mmCIF file with all atom_site columns, C-alpha atoms in Angstrom:
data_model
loop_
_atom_site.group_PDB
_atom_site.id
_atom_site.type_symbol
_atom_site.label_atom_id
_atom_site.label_alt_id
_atom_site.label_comp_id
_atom_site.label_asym_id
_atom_site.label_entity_id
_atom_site.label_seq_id
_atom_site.pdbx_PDB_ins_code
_atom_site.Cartn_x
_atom_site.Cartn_y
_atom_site.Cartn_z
_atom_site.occupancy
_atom_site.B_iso_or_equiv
_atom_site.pdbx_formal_charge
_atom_site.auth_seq_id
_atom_site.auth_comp_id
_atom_site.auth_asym_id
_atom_site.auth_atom_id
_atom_site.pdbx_PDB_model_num
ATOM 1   C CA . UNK A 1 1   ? 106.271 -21.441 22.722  1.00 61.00 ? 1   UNK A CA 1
ATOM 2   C CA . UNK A 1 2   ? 104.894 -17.399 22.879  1.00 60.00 ? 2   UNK A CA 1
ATOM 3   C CA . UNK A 1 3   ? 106.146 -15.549 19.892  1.00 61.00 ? 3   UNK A CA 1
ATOM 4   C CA . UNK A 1 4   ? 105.700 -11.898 20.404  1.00 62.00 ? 4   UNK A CA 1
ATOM 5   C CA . UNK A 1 5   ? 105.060 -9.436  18.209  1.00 61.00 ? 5   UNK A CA 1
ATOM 6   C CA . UNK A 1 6   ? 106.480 -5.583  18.674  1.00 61.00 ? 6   UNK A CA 1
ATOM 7   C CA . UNK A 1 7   ? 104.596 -2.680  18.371  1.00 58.00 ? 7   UNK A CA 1
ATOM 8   C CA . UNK A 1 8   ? 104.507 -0.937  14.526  1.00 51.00 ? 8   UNK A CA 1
ATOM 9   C CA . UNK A 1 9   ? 103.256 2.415   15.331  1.00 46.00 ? 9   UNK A CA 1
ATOM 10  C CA . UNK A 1 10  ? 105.931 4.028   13.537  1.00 43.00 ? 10  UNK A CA 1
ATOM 11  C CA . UNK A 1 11  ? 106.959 1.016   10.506  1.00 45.00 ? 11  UNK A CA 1
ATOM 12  C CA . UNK A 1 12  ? 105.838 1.671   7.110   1.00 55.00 ? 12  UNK A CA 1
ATOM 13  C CA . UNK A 1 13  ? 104.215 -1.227  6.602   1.00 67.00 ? 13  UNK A CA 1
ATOM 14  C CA . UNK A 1 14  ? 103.080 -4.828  8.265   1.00 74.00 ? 14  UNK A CA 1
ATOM 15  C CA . UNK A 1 15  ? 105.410 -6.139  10.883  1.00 82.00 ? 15  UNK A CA 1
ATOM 16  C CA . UNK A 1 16  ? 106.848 -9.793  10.211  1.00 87.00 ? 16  UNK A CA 1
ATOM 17  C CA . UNK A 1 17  ? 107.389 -12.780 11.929  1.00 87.00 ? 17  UNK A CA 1
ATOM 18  C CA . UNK A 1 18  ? 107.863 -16.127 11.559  1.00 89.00 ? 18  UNK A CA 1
ATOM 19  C CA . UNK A 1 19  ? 106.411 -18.626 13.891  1.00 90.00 ? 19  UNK A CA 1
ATOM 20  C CA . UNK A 1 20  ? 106.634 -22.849 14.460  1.00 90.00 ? 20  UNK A CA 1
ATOM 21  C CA . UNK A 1 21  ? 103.357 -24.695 13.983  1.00 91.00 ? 21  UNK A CA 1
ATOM 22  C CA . UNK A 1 22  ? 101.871 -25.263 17.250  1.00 92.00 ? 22  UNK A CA 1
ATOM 23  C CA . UNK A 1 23  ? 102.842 -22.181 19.123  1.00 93.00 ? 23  UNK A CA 1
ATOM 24  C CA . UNK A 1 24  ? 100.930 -19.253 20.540  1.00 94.00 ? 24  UNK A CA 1
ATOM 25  C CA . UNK A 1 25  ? 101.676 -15.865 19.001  1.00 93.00 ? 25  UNK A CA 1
ATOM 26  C CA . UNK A 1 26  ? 100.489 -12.593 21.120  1.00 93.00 ? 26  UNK A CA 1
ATOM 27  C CA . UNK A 1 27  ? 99.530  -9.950  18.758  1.00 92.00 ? 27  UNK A CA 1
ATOM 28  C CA . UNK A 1 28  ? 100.103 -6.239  20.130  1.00 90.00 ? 28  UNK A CA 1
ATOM 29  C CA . UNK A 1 29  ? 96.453  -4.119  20.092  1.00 86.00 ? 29  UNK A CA 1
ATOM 30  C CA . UNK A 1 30  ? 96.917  -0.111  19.873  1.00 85.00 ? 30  UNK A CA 1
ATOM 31  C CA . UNK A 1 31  ? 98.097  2.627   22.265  1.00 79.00 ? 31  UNK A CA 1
ATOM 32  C CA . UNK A 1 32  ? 96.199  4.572   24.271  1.00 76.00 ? 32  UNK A CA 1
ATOM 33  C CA . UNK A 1 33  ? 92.243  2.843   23.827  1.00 77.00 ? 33  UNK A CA 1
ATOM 34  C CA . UNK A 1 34  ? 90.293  3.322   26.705  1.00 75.00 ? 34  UNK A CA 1
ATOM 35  C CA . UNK A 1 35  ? 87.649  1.021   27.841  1.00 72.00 ? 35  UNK A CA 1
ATOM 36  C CA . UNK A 1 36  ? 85.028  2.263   25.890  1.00 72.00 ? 36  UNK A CA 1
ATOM 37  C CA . UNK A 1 37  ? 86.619  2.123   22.341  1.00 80.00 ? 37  UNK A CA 1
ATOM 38  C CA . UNK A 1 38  ? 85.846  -0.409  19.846  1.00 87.00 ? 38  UNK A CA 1
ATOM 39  C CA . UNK A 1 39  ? 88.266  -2.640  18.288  1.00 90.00 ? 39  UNK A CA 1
ATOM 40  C CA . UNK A 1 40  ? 88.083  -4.959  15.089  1.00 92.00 ? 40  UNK A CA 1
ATOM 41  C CA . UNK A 1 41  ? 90.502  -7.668  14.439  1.00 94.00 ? 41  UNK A CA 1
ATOM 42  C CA . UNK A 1 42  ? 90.512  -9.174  10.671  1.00 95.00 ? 42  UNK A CA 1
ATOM 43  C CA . UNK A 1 43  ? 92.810  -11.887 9.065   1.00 95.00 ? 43  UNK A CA 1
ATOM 44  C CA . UNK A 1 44  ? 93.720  -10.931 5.244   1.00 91.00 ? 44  UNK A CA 1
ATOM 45  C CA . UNK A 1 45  ? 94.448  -13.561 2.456   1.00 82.00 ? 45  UNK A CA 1
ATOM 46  C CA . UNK A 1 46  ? 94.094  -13.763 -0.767  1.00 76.00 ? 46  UNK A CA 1
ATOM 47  C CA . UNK A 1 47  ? 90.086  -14.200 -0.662  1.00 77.00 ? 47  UNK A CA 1
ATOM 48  C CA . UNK A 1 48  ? 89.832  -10.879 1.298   1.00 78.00 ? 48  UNK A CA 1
ATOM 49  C CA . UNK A 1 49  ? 89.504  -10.002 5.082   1.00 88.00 ? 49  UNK A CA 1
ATOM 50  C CA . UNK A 1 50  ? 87.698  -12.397 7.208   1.00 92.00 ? 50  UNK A CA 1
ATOM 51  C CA . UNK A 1 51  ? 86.330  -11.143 10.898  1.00 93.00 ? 51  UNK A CA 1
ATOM 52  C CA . UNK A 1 52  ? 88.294  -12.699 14.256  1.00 94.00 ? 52  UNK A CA 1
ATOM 53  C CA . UNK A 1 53  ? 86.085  -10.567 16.761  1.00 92.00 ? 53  UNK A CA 1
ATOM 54  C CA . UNK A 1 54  ? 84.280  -7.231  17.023  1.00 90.00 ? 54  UNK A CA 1
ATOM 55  C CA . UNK A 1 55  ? 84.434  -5.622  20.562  1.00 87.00 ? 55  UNK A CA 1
ATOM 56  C CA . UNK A 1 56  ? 82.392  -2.989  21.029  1.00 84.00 ? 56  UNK A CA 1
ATOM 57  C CA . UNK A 1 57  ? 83.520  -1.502  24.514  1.00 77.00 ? 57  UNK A CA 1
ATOM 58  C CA . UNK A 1 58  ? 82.258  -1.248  27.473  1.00 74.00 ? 58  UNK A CA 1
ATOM 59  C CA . UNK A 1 59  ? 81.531  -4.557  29.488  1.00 72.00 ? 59  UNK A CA 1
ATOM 60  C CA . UNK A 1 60  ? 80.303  -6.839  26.684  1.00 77.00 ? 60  UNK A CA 1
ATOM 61  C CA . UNK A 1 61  ? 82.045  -10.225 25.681  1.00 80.00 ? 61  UNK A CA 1
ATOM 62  C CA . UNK A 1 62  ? 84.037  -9.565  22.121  1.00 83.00 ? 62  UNK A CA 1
ATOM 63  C CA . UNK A 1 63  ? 81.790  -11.700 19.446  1.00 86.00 ? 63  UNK A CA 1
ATOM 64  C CA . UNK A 1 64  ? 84.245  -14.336 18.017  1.00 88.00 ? 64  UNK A CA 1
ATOM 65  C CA . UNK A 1 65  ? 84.225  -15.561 14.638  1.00 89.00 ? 65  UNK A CA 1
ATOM 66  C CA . UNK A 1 66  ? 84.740  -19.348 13.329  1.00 83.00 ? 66  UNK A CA 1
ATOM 67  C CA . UNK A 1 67  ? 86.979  -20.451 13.277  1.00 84.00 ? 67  UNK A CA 1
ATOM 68  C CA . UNK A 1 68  ? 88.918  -18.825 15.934  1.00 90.00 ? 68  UNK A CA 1
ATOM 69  C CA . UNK A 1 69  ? 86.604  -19.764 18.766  1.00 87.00 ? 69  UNK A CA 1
ATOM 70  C CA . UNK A 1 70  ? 88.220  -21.693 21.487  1.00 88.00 ? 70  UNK A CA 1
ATOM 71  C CA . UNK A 1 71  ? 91.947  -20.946 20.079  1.00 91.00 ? 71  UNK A CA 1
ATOM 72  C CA . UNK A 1 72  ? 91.587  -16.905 20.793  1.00 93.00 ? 72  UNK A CA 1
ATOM 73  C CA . UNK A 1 73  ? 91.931  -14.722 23.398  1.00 92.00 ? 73  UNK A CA 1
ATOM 74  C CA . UNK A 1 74  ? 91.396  -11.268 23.123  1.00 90.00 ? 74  UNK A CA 1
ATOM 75  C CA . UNK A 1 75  ? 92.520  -8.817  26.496  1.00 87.00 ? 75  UNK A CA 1
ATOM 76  C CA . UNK A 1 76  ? 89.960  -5.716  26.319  1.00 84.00 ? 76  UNK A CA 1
ATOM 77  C CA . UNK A 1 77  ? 92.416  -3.533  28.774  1.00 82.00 ? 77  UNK A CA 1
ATOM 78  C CA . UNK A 1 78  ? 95.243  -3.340  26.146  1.00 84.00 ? 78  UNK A CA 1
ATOM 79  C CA . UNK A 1 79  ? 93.274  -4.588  22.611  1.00 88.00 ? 79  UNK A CA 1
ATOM 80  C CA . UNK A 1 80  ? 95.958  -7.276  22.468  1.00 91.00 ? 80  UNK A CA 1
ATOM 81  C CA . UNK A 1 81  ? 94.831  -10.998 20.317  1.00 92.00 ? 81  UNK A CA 1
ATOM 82  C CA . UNK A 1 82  ? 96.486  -14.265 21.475  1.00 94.00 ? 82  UNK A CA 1
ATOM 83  C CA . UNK A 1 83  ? 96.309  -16.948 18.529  1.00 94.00 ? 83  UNK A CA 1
ATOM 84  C CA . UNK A 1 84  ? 97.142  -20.494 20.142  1.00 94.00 ? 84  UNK A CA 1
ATOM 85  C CA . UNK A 1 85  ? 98.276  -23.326 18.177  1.00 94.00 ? 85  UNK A CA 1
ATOM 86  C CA . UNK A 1 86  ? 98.822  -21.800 15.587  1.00 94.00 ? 86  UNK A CA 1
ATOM 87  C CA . UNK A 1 87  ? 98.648  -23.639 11.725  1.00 93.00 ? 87  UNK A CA 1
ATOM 88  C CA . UNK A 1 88  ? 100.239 -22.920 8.286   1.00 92.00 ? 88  UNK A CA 1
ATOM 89  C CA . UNK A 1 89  ? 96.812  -21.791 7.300   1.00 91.00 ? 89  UNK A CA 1
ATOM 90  C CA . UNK A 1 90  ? 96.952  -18.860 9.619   1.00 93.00 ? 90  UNK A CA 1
ATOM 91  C CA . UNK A 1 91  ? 99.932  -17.168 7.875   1.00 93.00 ? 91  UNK A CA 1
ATOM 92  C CA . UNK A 1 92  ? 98.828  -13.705 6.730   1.00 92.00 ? 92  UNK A CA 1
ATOM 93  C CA . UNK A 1 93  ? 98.174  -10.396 7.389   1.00 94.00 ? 93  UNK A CA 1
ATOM 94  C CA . UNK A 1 94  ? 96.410  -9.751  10.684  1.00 94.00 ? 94  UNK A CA 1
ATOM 95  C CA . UNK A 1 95  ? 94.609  -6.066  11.183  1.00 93.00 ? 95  UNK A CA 1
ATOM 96  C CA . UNK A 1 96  ? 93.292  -4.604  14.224  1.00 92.00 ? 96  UNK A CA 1
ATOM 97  C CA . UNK A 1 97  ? 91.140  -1.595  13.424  1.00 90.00 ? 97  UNK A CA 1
ATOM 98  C CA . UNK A 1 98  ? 90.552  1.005   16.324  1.00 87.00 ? 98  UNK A CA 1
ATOM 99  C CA . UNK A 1 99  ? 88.099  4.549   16.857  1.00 82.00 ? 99  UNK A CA 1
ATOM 100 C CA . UNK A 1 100 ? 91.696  6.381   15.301  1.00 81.00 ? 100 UNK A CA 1
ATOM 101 C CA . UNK A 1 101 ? 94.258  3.820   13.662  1.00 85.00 ? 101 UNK A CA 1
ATOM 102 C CA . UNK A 1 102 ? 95.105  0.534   12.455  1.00 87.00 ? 102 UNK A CA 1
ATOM 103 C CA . UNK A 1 103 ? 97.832  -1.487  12.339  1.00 89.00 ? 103 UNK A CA 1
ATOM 104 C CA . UNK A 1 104 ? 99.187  -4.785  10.623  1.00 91.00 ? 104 UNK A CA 1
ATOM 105 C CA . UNK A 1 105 ? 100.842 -7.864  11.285  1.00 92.00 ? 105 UNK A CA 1
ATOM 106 C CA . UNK A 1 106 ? 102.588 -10.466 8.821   1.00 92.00 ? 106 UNK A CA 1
ATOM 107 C CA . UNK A 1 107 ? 102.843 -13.843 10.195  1.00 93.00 ? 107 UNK A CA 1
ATOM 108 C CA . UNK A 1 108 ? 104.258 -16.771 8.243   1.00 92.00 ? 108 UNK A CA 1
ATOM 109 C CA . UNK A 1 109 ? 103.980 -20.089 10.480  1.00 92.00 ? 109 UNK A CA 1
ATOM 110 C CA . UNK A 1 110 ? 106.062 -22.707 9.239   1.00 90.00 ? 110 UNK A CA 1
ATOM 111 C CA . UNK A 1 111 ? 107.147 -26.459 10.106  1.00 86.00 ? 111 UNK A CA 1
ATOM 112 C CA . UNK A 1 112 ? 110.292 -27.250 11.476  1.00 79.00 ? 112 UNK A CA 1
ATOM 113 C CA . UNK A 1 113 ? 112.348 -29.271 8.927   1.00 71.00 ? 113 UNK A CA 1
ATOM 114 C CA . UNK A 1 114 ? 113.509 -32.822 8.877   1.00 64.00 ? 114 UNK A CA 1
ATOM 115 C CA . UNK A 1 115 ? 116.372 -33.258 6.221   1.00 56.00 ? 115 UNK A CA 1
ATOM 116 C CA . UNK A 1 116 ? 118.082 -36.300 5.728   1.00 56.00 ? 116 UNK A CA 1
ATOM 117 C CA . UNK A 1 117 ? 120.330 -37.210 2.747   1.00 49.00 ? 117 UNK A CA 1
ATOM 118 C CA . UNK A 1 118 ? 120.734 -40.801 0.786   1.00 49.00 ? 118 UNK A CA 1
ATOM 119 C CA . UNK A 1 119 ? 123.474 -42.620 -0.767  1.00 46.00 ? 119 UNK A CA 1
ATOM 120 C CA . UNK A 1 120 ? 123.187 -40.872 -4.009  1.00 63.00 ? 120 UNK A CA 1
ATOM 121 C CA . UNK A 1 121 ? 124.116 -37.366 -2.328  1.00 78.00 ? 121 UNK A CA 1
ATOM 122 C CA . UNK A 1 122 ? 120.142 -36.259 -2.532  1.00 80.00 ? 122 UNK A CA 1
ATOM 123 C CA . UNK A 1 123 ? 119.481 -34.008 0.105   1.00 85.00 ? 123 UNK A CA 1
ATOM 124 C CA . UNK A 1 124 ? 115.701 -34.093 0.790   1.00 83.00 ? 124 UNK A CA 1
ATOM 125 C CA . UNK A 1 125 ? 113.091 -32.099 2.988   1.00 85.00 ? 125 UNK A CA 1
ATOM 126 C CA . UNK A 1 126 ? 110.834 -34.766 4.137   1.00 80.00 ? 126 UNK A CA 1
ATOM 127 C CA . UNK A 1 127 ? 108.688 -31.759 6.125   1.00 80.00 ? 127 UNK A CA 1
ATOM 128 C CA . UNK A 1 128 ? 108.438 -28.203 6.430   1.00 82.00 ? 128 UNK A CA 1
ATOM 129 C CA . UNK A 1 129 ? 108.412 -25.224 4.073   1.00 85.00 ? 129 UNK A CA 1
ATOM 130 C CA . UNK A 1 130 ? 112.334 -24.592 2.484   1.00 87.00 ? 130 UNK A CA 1
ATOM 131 C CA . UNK A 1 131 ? 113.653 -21.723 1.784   1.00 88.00 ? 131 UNK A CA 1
ATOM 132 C CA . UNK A 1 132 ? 117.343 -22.876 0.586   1.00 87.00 ? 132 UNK A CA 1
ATOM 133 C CA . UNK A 1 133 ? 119.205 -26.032 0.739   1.00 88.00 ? 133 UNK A CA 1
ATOM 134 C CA . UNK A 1 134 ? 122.720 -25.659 0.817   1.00 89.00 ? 134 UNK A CA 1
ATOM 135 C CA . UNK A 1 135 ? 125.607 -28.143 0.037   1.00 90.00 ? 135 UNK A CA 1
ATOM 136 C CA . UNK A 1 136 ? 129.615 -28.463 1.854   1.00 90.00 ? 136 UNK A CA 1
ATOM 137 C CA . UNK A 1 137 ? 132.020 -31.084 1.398   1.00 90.00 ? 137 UNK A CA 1
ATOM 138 C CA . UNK A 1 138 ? 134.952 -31.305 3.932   1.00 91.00 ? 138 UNK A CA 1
ATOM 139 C CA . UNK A 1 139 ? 133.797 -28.224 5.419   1.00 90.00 ? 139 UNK A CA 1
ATOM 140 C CA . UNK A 1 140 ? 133.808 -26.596 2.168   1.00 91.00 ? 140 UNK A CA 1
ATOM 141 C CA . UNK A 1 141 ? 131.036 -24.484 0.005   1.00 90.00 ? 141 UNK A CA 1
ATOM 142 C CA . UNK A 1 142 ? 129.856 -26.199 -2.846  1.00 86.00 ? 142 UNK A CA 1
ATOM 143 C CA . UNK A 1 143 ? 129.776 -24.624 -6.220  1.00 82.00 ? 143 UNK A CA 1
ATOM 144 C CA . UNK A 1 144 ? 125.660 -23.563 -7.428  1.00 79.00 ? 144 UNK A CA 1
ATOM 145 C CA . UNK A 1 145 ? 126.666 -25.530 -11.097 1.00 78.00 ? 145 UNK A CA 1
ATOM 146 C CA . UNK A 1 146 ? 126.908 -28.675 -9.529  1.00 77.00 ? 146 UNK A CA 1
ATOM 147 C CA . UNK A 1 147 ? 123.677 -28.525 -7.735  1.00 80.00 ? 147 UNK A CA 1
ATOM 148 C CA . UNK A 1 148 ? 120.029 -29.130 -8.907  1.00 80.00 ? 148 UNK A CA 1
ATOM 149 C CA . UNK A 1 149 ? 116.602 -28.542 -7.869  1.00 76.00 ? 149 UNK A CA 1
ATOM 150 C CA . UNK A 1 150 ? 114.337 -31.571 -8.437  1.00 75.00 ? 150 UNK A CA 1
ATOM 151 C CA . UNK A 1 151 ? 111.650 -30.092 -6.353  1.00 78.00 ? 151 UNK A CA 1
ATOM 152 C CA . UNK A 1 152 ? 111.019 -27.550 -3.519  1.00 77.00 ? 152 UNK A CA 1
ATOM 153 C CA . UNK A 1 153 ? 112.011 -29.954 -1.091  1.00 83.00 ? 153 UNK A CA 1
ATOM 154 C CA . UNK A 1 154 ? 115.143 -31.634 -2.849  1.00 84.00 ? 154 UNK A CA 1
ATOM 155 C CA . UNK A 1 155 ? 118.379 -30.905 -4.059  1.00 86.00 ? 155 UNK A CA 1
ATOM 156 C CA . UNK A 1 156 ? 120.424 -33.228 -5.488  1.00 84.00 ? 156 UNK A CA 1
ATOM 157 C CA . UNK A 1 157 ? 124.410 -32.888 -6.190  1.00 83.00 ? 157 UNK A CA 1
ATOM 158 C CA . UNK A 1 158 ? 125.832 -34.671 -9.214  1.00 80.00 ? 158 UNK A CA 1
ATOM 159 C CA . UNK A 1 159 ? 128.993 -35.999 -8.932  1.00 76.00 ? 159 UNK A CA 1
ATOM 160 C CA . UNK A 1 160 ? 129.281 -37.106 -12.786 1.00 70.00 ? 160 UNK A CA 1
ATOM 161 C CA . UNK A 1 161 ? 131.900 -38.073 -13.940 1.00 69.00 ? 161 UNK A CA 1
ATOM 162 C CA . UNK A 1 162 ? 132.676 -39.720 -10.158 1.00 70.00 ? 162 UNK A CA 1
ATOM 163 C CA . UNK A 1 163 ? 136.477 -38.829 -9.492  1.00 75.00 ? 163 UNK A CA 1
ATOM 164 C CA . UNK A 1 164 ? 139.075 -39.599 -6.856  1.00 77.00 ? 164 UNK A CA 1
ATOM 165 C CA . UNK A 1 165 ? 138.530 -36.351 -5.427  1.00 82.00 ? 165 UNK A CA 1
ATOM 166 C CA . UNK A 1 166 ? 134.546 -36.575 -5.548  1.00 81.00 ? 166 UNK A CA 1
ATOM 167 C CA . UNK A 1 167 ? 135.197 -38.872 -2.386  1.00 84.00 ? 167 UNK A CA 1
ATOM 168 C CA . UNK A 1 168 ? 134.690 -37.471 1.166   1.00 88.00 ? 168 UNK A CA 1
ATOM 169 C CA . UNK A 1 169 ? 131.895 -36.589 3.657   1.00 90.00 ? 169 UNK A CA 1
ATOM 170 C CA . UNK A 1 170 ? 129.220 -34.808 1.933   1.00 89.00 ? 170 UNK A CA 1
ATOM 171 C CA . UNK A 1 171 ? 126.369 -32.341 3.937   1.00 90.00 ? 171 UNK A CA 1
ATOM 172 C CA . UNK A 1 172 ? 123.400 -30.261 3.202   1.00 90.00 ? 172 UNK A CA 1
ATOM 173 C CA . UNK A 1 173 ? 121.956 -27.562 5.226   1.00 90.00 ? 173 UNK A CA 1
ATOM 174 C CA . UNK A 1 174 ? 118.258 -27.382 4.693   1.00 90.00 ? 174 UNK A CA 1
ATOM 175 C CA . UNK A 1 175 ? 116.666 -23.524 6.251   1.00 91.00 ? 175 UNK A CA 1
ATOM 176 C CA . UNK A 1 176 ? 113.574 -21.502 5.955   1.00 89.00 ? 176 UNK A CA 1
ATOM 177 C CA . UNK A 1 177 ? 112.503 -18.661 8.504   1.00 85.00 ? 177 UNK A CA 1
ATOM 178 C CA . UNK A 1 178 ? 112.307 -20.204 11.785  1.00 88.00 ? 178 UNK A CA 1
ATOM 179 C CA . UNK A 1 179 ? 114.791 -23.343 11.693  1.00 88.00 ? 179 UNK A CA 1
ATOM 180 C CA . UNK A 1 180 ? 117.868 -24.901 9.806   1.00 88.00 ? 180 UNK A CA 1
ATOM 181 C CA . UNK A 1 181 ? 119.086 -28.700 9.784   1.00 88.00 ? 181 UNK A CA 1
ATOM 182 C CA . UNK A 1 182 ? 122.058 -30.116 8.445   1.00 89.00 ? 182 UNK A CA 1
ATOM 183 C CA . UNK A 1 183 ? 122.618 -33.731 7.667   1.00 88.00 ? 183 UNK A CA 1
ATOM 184 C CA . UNK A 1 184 ? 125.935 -35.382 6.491   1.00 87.00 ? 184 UNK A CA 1
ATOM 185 C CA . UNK A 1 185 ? 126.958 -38.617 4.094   1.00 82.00 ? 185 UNK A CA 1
ATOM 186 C CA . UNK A 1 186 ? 130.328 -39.824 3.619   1.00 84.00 ? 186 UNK A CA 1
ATOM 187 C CA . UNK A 1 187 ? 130.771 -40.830 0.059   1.00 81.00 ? 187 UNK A CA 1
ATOM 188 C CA . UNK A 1 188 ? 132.727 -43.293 -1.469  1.00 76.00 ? 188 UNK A CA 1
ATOM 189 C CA . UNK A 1 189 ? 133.447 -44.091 -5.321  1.00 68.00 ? 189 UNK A CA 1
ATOM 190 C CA . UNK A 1 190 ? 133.083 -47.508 -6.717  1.00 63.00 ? 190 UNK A CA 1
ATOM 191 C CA . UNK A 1 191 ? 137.040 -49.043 -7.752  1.00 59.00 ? 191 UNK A CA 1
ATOM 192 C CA . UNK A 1 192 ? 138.575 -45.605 -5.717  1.00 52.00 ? 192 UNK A CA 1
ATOM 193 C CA . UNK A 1 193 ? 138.156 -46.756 -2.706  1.00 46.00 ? 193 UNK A CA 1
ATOM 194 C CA . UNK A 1 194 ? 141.647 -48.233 -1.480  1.00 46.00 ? 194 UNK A CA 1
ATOM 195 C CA . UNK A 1 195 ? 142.920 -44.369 -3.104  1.00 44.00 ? 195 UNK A CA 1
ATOM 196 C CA . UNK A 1 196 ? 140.630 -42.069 -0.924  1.00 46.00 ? 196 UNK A CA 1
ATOM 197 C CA . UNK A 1 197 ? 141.988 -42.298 2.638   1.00 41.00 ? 197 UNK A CA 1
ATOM 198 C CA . UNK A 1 198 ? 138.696 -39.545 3.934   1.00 40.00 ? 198 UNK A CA 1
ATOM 199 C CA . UNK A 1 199 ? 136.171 -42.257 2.711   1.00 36.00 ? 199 UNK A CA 1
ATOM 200 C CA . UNK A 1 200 ? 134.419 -44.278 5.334   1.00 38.00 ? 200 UNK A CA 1
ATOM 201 C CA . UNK A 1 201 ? 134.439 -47.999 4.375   1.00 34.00 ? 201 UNK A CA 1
ATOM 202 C CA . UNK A 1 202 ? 130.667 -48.241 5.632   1.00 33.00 ? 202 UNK A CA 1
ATOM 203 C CA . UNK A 1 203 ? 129.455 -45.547 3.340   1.00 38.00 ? 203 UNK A CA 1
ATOM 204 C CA . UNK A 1 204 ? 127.664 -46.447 0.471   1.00 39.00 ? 204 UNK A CA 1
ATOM 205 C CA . UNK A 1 205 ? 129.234 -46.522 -2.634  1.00 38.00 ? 205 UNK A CA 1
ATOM 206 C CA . UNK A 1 206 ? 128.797 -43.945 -5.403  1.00 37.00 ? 206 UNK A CA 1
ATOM 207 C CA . UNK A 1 207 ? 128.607 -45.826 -8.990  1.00 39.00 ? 207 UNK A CA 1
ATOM 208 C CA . UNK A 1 208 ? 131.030 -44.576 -11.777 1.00 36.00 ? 208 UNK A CA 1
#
């Protein structure tokens, strides 16, 4: 997958994007270089700017820093960086520095998730970076006081006291910049069974 970024000649600030791990992300260079002009692309963390390449014009290969040799391409006509593969480690701010401007980039790369809930209505983020998690039964929004965060990755819903009305299918919607899953779980309460016609027989039971 290419992820492009637009141009942010006239934005007040770095451009975003979000990006899966493993794609290739083209990063715009500036308007109107000519052959001759020299370029700098940096990538900026918390530890301060570290060099990608320094062109210098003319007809001379860009030098290439580690470790972005073999995984960048740089395109002298138009200043322009592709990153392939692309890691959680490269999220940051990328800056390409010209004769008469700059400009910035934000990139956040992030995993896909894989969300999968158990029979204790626990909705967990076995990979990937969350940004909110989510809970519906029948369809329905869940209220915020019956949820809890155990971790950044998990969320569990208490259903204590376990009542009649507790039983039905269950799901969790797990999202962050780039991707959203949702996983169900029909639940069923211990001695309320035979009462709750929504409950699926082979669901697990839920313990008074």
């Amino acid at each position: 997958m290419l992820v492009l970024f637009p141009r942010a000649l006239a934005a007040p600030g770095p451009v975003h994007k979000a990006t899966a791990v493993g794609s290739s992300v083209l990063l715009p260079g500036l308007e109107n270089i000519t052959h001759s002009d020299s370029l700098c692309w940096e990538f900026l963390n918390g530890s301060g700017p570290h060099p990608i390449l320094q062109h210098h014009g003319g007809v001379l290969p860009p030098a290439l820093h580690a470790p972005y040799a073999g995984r960048a391409l740089f395109h002298p006509s138009n200043g322009s960086l592709l990153l392939e593969d692309v890691q959680e480690s490269d999220s940051g701010t990328y800056r390409v520095t010209g004769d008469r401007e700059s400009l910035e980039f934000q990139l956040e790369v992030l995993r896909d998730l894989v969300a999968r809930a158990t029979g204790q209505v626990v909705c967990e983020v076995a990979e990937g970076r969350v940004a909110s998690i989510t809970w519906r039964k029948d369809g329905q929004p869940l209220s915020p006081d019956r949820v809890s965060w155990l971790s950044s990755s998990r969320s569990v819903l208490y259903l204590r006291p376990a009542k009649r009305s507790d039983c039905g299918s269950y799901s969790c919607n797990a999202s962050n910049g780039i991707s959203w899953q949702e996983t169900s779980l029909e639940v069923t309460v211990e001695g309320l069974t035979s009462h709750c016609s929504s409950c699926s027989p082979c669901s697990p039971p839920f313990p008074q």
